[in-house]
Coordinates of C-alpha atoms and ligand atoms in Angstrom, one line a residue:
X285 CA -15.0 15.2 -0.6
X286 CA -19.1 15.1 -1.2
X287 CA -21.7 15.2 1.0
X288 CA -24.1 12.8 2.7
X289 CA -27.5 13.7 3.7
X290 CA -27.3 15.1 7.0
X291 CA -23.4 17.2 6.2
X292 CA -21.2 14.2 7.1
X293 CA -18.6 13.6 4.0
X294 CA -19.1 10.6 2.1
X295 CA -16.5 7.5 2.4
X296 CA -14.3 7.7 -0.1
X297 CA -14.5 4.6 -3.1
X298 CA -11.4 2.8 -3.0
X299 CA -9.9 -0.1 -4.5
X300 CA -6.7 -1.9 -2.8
X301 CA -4.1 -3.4 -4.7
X302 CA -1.6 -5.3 -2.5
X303 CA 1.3 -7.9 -1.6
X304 CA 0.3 -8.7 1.3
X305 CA 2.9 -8.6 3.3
X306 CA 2.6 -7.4 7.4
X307 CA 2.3 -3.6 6.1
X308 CA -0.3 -4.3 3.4
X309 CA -1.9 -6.9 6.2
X310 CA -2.5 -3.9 9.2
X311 CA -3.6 -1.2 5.8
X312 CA -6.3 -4.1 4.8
X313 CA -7.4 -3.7 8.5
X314 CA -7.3 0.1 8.7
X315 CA -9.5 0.1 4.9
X316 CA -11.8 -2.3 6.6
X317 CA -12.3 -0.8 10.1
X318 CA -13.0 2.8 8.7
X319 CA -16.4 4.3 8.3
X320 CA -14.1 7.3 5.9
X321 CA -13.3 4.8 3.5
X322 CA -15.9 2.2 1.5
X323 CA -13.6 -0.7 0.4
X324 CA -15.3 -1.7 -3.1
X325 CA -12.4 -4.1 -3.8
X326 CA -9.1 -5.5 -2.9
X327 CA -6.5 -7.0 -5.8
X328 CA -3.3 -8.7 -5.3
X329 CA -0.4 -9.3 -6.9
X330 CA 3.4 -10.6 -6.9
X331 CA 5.3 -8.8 -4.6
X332 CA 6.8 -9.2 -0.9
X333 CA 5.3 -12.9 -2.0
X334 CA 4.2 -15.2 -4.8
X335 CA 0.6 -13.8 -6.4
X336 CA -1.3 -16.3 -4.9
X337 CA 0.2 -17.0 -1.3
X338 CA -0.5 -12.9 -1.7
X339 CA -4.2 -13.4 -2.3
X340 CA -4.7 -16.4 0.0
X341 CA -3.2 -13.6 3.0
X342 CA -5.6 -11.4 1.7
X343 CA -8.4 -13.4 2.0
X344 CA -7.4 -14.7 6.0
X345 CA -6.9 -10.7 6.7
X346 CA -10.0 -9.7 5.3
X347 CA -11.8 -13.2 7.3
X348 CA -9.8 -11.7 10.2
X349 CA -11.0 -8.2 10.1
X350 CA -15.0 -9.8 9.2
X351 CA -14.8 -8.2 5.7
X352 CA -15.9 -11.2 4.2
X353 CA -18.2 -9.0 1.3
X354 CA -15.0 -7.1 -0.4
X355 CA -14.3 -8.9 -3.8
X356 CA -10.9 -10.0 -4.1
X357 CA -9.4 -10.6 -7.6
X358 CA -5.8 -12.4 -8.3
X359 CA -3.5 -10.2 -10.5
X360 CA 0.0 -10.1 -11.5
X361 CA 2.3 -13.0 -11.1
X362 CA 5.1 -11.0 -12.7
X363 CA 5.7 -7.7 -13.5
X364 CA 5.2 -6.1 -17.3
X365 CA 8.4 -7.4 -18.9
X366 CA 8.4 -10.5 -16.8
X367 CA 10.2 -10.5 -14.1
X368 CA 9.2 -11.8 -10.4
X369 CA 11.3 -9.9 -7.7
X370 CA 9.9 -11.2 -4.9
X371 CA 10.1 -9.9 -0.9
X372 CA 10.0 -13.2 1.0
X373 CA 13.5 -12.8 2.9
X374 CA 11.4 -9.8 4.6
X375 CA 8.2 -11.5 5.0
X376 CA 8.8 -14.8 5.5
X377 CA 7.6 -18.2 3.4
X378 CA 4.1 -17.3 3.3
X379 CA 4.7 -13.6 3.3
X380 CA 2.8 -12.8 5.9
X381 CA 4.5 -15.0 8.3
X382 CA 4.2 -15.0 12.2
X383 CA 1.1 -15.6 13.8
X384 CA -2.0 -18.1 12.7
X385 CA -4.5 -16.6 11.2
X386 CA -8.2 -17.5 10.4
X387 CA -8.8 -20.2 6.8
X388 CA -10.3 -17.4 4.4
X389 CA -14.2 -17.6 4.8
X390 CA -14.5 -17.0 1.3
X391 CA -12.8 -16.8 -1.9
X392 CA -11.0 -15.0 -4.5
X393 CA -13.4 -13.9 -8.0
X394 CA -13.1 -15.5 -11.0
X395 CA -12.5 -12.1 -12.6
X396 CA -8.3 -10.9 -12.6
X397 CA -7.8 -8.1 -11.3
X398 CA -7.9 -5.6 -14.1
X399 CA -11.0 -7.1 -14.7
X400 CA -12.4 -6.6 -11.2
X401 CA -11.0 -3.1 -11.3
X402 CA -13.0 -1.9 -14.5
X403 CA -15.5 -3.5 -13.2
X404 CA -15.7 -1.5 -10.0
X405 CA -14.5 1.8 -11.3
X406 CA -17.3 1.4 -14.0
X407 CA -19.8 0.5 -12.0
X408 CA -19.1 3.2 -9.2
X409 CA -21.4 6.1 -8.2
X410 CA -18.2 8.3 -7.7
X411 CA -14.6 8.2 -9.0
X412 CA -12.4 5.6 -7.7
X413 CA -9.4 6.0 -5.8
X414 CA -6.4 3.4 -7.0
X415 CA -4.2 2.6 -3.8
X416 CA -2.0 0.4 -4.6
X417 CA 0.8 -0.9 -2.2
X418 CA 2.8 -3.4 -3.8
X419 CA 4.2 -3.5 -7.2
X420 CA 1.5 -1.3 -9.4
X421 CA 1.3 -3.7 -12.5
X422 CA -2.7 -4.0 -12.4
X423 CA -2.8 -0.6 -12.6
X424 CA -0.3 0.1 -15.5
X425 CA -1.9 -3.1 -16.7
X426 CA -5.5 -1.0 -17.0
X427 CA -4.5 1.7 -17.8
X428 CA -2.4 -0.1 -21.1
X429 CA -5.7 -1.7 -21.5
X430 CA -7.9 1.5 -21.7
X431 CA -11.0 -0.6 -20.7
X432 CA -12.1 2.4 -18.3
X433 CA -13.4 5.7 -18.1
X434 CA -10.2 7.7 -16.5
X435 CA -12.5 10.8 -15.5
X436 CA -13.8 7.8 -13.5
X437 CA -10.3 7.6 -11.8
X438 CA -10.1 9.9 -9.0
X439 CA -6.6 9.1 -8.1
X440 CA -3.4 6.9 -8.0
X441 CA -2.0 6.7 -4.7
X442 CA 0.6 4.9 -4.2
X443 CA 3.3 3.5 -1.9
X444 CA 6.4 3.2 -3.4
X445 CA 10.0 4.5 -4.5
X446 CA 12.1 7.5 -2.3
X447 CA 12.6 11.1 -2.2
X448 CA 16.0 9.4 -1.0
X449 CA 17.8 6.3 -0.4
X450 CA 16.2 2.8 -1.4
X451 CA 15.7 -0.4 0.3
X452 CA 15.8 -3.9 -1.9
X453 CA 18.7 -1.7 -3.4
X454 CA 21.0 1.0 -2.2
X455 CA 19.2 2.9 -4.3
X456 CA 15.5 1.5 -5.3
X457 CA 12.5 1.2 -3.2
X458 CA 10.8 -2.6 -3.5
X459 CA 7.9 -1.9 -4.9
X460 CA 9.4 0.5 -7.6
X461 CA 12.3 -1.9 -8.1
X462 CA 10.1 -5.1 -8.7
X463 CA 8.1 -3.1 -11.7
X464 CA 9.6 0.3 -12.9
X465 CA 8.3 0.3 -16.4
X466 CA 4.6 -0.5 -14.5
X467 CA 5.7 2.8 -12.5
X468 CA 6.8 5.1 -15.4
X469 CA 3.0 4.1 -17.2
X470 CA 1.8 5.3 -14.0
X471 CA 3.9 8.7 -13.6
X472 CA 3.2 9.5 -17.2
X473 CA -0.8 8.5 -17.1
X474 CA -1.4 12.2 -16.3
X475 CA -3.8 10.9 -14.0
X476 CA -3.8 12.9 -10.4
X477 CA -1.0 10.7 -9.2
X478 CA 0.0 10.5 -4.8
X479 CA 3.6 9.0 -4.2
X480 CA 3.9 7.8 -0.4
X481 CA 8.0 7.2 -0.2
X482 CA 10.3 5.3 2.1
X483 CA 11.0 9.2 2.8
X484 CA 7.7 9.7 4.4
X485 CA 7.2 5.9 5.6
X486 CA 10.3 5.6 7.7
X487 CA 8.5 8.5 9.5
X488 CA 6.0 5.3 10.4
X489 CA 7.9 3.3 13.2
X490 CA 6.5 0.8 15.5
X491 CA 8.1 1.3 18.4
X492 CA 8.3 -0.8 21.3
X493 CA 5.2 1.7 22.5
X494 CA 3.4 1.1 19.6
X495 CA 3.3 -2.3 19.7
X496 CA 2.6 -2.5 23.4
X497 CA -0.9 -0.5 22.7
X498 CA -1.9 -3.1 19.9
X499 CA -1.1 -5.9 22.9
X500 CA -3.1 -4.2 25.7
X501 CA -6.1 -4.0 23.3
X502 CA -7.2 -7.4 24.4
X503 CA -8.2 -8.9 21.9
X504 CA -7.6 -11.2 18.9
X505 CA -6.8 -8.6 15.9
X506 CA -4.5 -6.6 18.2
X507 CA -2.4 -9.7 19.1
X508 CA -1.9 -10.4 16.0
X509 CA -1.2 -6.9 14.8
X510 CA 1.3 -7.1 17.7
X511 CA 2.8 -10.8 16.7
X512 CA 3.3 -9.0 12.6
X513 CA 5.0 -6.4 14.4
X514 CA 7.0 -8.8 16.0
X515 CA 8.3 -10.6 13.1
X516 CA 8.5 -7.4 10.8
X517 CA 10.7 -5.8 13.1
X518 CA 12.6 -8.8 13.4
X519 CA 12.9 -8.5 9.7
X520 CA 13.9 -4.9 9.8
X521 CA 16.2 -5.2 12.3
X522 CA 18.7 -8.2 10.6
X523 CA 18.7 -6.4 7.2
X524 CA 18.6 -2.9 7.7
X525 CA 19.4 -2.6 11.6
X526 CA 16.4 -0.7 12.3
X527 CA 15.2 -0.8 16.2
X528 CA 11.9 -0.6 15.1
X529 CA 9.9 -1.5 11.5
X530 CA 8.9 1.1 9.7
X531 CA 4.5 0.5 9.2
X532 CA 4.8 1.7 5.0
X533 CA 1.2 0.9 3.2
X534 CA -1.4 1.8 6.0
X535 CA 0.0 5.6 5.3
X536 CA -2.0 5.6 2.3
X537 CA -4.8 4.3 3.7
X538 CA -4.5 6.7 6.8
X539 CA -3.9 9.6 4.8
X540 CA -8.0 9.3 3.1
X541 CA -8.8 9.2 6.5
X542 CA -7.1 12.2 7.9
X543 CA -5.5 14.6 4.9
X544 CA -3.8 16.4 7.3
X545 CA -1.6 13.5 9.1
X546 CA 0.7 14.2 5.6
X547 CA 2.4 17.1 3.7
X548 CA 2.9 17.2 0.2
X549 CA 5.2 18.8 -2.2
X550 CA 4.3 19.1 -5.7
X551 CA 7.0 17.7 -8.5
X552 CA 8.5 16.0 -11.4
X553 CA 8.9 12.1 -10.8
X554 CA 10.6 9.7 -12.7
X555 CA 11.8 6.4 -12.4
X556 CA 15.0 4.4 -13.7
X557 CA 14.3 1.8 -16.5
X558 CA 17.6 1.4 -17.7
X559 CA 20.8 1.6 -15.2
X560 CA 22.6 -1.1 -14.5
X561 CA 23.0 -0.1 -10.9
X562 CA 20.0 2.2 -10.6
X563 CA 17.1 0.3 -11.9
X564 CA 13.8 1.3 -9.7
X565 CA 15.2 4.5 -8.6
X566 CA 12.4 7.2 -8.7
X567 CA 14.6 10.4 -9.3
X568 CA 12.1 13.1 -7.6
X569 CA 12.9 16.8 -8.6
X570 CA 12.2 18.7 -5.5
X571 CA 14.0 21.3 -6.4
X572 CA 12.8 22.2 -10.2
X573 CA 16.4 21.3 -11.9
X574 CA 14.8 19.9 -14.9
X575 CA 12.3 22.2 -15.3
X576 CA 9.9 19.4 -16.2
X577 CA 6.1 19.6 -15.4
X578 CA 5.5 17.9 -12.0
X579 CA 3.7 15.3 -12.2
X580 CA 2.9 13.7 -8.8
X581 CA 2.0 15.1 -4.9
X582 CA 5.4 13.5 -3.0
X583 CA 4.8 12.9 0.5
X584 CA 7.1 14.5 2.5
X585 CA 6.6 14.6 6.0
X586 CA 4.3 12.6 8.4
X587 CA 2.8 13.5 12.1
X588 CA 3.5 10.0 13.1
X589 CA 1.9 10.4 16.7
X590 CA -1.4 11.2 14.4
X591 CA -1.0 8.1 12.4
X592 CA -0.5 5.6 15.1
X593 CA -3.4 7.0 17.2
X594 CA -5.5 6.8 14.5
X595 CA -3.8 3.3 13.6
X596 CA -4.5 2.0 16.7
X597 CA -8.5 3.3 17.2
X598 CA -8.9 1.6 14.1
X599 CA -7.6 -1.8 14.4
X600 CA -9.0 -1.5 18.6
X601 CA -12.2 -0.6 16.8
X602 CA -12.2 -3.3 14.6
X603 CA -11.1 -6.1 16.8
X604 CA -13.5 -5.2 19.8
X605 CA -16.6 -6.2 17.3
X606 CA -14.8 -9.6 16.3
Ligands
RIB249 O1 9.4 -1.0 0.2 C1 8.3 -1.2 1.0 C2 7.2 -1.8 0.2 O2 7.5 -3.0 -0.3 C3 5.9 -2.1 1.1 O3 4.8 -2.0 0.3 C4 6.1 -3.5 1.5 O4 4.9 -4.2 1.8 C5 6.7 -4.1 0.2 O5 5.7 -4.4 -0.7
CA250 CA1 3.2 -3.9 0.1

């Protein structure tokens, strides 16, 4: 990471490409509320909701967390071959259902997002990072266009597919499932490519503790982290009988922050195009078998107490200035 005057590292560039979506919501907050990480944009796309109720919840979070300067660009209604999987039965109507939240104070560019994106990237002092944490079309979607500089990519990271067992499938991960042939452009960009798993972000519960230190904040921004909480986990618990919802996007976020809340383990990624049964299943060699290059860092293994302390500063942090 380079240097600012005075030793302290500079925040990292980052664009955020969501589906927001209670996850995506409390990683737009943790982006925001960091001093690590300098926000140039935020994109959205189909996903856990339609494109557009995604970018209207993007535009209330960002009004809620008083980031009403990040550019937000709409992208992806459907994915590359054009389908539109979409997440509401976990999410809820509006996708980000639950509590009120503020009318957006501003809106959306005029730019899509693969515009905004090469915009951003080729207008930035430093290389880019590319999070993305919903399906990662407007990034296969620039790369295909090849309207930017990739040396001025510093990374795709990504939340997204499994070491392991799926979700929206027994087998596929939501995000991977919804657009695997927008995945594969990504494995097989040879850009430095970051893969954050259900593997790694079932390691990311909120607990009953958790989300009794987001109430006791006091404070607008932690009730209604709390009241997302709420209805994710009530989400969680119908369909996959979980006690508590696992928090997936803000690990990506968290992970800029502090490097050392995840381990990594360096291999060969694909993901399924074709199965009948398997489509969106990221097969992730962990163990060499096909003796292809690796291609991606996989996450492997979180210190969750780490994450949800520095979770928590951040969104207290953010909501005691609103
Ligand atoms: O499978 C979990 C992922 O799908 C998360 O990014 C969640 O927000 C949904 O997009
Ligand atoms: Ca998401």
């Amino acid at each position: 990471m380079s240097e600012q005057p005075g030793g302290r590292p500079r925040p990292i560039p980052i664009i955020l490409d969501c589906d927001p979506g209670h996850d995506d919501a409390i990683a737009i907050l943790l982006a925001a509320a960091s001093p690590a990480v300098d926000l140039r944009a935020v994109t959205t796309t189909f996903g856990n909701c339609s494109m557009e109720d995604a970018t209207r919840n993007a535009l209330r979070v960002l009004t809620l967390a008083g980031a009403t300067d990040i550019p937000v660009a709409r992208g992806a209604e459907t994915s590359l071959r054009g389908d539109a999987e979409l997440g509401n039965y976990v999410h809820g109507r509006s996708g980000l259902d639950g509590p009120d939240l503020p009318e957006p104070a501003f809106g959306a560019s005029d730019l899509a997002a693969a515009e905004l994106i090469e915009r951003v990237v080729g207008a930035s002092d430093a290389p880019v990072t590319l999070v993305a944490t919903g399906p990662i079309t407007n990034i296969a979607t620039v790369l295909e266009r090849g309207r930017v500089d990739r040396a001025r990519i510093a990374e795709i990271l990504f939340m997204g597919g499994s070491v392991d067992r799926g979700n929206h499938t027994p087998t596929a991960e939501f995000n991977a499932f919804a657009d695997p042939e927008a995945l594969a452009a990504v494995l097989g960009s040879g850009l430095p490519v970051r893969m954050v798993g259900l593997n790694l972000t079932h390691q990311a519960l909120a607990t009953p503790a958790v989300v009794d230190r987001m109430r006791a904040m006091d404070h607008r921004v932690g009730r209604i982290a709390a009241e997302w909480m709420g209805f994710f986990g009530s989400s969680y618990r119908a369909i996959w009988a979980f006690d508590s919802p696992p928090v997936h996007d803000p690990c990506t976020i968290a992970v800029l922050i502090s490097p050392e809340l995840i381990r990594w383990r360096r291999c060969f990624v694909a993901v399924e195009t074709a199965g009948e049964w398997t489509r969106g299943t990221t097969v992730v060699d962990l163990h060499d078998r096909y003796r292809r290059v690796p291609n991606a860092e996989v996450a492997m293994e979180l210190d969750a107490d780490g994450y949800w302390d520095l979770v928590l500063e951040s969104i207290d942090r953010l909501g005691r200035g609103r």
